[in-house]
Structures are given as C-alpha cells and as structure tokens.
PDB file of C-alpha atoms in Angstrom:
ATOM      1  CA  UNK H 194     -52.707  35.846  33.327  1.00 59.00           C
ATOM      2  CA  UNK H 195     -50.510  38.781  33.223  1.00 71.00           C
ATOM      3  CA  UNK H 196     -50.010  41.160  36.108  1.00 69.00           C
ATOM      4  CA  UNK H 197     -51.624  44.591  36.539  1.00 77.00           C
ATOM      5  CA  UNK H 198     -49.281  47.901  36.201  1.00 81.00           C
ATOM      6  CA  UNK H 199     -49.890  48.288  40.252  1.00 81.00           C
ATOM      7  CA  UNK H 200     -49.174  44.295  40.705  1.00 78.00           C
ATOM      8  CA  UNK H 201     -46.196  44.401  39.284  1.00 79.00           C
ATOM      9  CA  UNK H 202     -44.848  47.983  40.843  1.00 81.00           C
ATOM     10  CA  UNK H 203     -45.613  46.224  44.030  1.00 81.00           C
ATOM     11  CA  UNK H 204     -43.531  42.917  42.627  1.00 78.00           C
ATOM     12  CA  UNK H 205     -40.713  45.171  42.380  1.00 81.00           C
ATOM     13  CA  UNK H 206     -40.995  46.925  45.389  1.00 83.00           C
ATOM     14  CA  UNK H 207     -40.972  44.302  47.163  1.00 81.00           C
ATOM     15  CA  UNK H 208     -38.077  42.563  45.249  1.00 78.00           C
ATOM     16  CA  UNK H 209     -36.163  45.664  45.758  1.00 80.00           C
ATOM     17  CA  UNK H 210     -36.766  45.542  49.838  1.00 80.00           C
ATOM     18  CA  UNK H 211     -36.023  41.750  49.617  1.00 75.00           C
ATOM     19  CA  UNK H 212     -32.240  42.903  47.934  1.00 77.00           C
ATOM     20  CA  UNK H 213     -31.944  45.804  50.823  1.00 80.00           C
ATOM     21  CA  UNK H 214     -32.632  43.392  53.487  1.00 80.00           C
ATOM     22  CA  UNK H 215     -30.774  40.624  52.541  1.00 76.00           C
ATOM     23  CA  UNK H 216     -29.029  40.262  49.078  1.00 73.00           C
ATOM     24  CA  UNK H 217     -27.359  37.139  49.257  1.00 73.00           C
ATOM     25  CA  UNK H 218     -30.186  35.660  50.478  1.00 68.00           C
ATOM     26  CA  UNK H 219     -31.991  37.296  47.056  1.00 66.00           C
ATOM     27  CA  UNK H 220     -29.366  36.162  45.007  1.00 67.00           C
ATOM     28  CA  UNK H 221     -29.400  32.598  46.173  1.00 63.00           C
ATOM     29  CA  UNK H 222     -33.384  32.456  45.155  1.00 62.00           C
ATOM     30  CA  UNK H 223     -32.807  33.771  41.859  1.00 62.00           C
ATOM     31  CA  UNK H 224     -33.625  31.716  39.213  1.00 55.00           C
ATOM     32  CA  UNK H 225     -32.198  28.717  40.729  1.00 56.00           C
ATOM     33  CA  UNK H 226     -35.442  26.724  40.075  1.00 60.00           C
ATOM     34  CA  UNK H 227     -35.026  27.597  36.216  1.00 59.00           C
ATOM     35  CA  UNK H 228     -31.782  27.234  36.383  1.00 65.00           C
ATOM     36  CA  UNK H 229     -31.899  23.817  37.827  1.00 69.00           C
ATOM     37  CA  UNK H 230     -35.127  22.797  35.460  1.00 70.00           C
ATOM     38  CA  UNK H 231     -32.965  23.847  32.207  1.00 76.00           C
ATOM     39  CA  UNK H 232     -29.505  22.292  33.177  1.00 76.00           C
ATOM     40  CA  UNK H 233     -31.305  18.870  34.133  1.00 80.00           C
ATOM     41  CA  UNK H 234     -32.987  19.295  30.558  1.00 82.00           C
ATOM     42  CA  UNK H 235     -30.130  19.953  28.665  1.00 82.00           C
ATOM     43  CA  UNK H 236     -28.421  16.456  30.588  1.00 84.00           C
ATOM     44  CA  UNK H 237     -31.844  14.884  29.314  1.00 87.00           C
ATOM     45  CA  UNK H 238     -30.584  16.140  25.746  1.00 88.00           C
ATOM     46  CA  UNK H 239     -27.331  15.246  25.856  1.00 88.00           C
ATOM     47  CA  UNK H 240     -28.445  11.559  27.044  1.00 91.00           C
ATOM     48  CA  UNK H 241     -30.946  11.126  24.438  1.00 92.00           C
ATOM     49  CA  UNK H 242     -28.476  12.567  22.096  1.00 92.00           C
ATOM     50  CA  UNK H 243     -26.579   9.357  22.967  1.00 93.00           C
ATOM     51  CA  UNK H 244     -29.119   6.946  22.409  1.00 92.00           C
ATOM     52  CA  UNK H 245     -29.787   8.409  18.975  1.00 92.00           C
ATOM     53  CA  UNK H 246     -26.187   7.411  17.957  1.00 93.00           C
ATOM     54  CA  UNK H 247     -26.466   4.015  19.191  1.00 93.00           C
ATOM     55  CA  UNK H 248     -29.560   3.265  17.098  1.00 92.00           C
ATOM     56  CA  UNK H 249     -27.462   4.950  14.413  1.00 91.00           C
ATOM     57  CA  UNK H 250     -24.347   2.682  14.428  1.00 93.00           C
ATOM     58  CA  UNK H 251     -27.099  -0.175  15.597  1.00 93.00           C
ATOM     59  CA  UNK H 252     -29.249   0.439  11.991  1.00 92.00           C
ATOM     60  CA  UNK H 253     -26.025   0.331  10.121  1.00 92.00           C
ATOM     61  CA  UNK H 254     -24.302  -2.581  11.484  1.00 92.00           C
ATOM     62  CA  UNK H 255     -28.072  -4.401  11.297  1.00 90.00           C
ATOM     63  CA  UNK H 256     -28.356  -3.005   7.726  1.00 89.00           C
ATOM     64  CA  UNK H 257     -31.677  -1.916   8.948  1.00 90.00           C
ATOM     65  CA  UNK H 258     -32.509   1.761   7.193  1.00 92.00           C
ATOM     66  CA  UNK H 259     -35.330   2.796   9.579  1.00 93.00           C
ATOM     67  CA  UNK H 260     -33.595   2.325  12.274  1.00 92.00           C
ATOM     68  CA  UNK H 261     -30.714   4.493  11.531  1.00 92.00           C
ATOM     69  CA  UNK H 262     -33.172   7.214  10.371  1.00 94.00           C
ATOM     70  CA  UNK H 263     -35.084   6.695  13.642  1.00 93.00           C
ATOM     71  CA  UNK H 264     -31.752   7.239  15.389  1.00 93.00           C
ATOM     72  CA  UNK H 265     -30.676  10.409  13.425  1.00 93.00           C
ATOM     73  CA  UNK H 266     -34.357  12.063  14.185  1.00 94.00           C
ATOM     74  CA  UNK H 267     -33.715  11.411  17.841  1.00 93.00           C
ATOM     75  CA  UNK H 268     -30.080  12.668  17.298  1.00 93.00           C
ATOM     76  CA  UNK H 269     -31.291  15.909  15.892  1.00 92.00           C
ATOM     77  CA  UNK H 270     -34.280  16.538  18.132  1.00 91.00           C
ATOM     78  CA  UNK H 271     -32.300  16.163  20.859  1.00 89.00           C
ATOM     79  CA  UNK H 272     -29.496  18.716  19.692  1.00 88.00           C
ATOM     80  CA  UNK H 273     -32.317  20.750  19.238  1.00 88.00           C
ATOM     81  CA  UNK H 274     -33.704  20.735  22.998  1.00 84.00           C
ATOM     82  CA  UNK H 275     -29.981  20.899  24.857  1.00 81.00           C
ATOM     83  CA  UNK H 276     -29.586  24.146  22.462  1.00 83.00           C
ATOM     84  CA  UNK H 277     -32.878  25.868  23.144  1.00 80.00           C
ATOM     85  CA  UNK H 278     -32.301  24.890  27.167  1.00 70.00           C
ATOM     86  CA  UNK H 279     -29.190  25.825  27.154  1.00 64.00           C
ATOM     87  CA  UNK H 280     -29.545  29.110  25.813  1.00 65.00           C
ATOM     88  CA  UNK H 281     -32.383  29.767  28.234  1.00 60.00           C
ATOM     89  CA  UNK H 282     -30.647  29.077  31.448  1.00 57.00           C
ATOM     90  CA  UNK H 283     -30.026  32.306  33.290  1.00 55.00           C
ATOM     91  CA  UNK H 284     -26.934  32.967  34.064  1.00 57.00           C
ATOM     92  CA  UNK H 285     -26.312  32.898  38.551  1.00 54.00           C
ATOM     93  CA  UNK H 286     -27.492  37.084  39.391  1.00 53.00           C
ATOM     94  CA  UNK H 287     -29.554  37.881  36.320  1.00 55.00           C
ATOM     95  CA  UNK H 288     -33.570  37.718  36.116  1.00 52.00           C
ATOM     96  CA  UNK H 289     -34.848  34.875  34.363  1.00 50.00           C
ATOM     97  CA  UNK H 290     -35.775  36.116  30.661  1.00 48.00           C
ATOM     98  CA  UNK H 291     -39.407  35.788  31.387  1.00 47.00           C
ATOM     99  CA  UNK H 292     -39.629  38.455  33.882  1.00 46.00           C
ATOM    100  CA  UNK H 293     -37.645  41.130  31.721  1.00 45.00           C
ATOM    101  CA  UNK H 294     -39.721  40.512  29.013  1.00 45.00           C
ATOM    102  CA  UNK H 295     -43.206  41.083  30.673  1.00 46.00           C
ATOM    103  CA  UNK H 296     -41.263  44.168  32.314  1.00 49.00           C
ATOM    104  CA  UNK H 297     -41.340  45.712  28.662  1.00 49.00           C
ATOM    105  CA  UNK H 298     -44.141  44.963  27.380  1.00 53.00           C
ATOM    106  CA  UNK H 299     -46.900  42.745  28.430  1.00 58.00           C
ATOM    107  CA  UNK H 300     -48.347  40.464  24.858  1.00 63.00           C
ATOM    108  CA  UNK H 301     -52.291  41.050  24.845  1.00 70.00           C
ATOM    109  CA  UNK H 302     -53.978  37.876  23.665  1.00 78.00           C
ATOM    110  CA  UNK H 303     -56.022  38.822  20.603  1.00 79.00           C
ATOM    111  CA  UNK H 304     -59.497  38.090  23.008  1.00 80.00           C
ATOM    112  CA  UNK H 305     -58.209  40.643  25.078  1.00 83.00           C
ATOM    113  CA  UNK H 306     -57.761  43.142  22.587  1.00 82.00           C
ATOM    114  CA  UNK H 307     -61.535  42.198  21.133  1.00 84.00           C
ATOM    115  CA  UNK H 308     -62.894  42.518  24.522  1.00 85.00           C
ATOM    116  CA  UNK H 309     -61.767  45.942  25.230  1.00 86.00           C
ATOM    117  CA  UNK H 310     -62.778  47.495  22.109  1.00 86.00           C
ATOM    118  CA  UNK H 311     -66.489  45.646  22.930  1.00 84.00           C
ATOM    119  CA  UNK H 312     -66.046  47.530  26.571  1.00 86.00           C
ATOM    120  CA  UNK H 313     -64.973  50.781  25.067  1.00 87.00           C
ATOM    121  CA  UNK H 314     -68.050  51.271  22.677  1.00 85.00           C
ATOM    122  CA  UNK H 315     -70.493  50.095  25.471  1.00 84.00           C
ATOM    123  CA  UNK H 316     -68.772  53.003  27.610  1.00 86.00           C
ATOM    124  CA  UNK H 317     -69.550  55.392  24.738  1.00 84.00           C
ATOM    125  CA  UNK H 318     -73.044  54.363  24.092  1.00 82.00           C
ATOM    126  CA  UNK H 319     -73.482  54.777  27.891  1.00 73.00           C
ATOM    127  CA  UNK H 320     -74.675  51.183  28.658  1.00 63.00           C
TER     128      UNK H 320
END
C-alpha cells in the first residue's frame, strides 16, 4: 500500500532530522539490507552459473543432449538474475531505487483508479 502525500512528507522529515542528528549513523542504515540481499543474490547467480557449466561439459562428455540443454538453461537464467541484481544494488550513500521512484510518482493500481471515479459520482449525486 502506498503512502499518503502527508505520510511520506513526514518520512522525509524525519529522514532529514535523522541526517542532522547523526549522518554517519544515517549513512550506515542506508540500504545496507538491499544491498546485502542483492550482493548475496548475485553470489547465488554466479554459483548456479557454475553448476550450469558442469552439466554442460557433463551432457557432452555423457553424449547426453538434455542434459547439456538443461545445463545451458540454468547457465542463462542464472546470467540473467546476477545481471538484474546486480544492477539493482544501490550503490553505499544513495536511496535504494524504490524509494526515488514512489518519490515521483506513486503507480495507482487500476482498482484504485475504478474506485475513485465510483466515489466521485456518488459525491456528485450527493449520496
């Protein structure tokens, strides 16, 4: 659930106070927890990555076809993930992406949308 316009002025007030008080304190909090999440998935990656090229080389020395494509699949899905994590990992003293992007614009779900228009005519039918 997205926050209100006055939740998230708060959010930032307080944020702000937080970085007057103590900033490397701040600093040190700071996405760490993403930051942490993302580089242990990309390792994840990179080790799977690993295991796809050993059932690779293992389907082609075994002459077993299915194998090897098995082994590509989890070579490529893999390169996939440590990309995608490692492009997401905030770099240390820079808001996670999520935050600036609900900063610019909050996304209405479609229900949303559909339930304000509903509101708005039963305001101007006086209900």
């Amino acid at each position: 659930m997205p926050l209100s316009e006055h939740e998230q002025r708060m959010l930032e007030q307080m944020e702000r106070a937080l970085y007057a008080e103590d900033p490397k304190f701040a600093s040190a909090l700071e996405g760490s927890g993403l930051r942490t999440y993302t580089r242990r998935r990309v390792y994840q990656a990179v080790a799977g990555f690993l295991v796809g090229i050993a059932l690779l080389m293992a389907g082609m020395v075994a002459q077993l076809i299915w194998v090897s494509v098995v082994g590509f699949l989890v070579m490529l899905g893999c390169a996939v993930l440590a990309v995608t994590g490692w492009r997401k990992t905030p770099k240390p003293g820079e808001q996670p992406a999520v935050a600036v992007r609900r900063q610019v614009r909050p996304k209405r779900s479609m229900m949303d949308r559909i339930e304000q228009r509903w509101q708005r005519r039963r305001d101007e039918q006086g209900h």
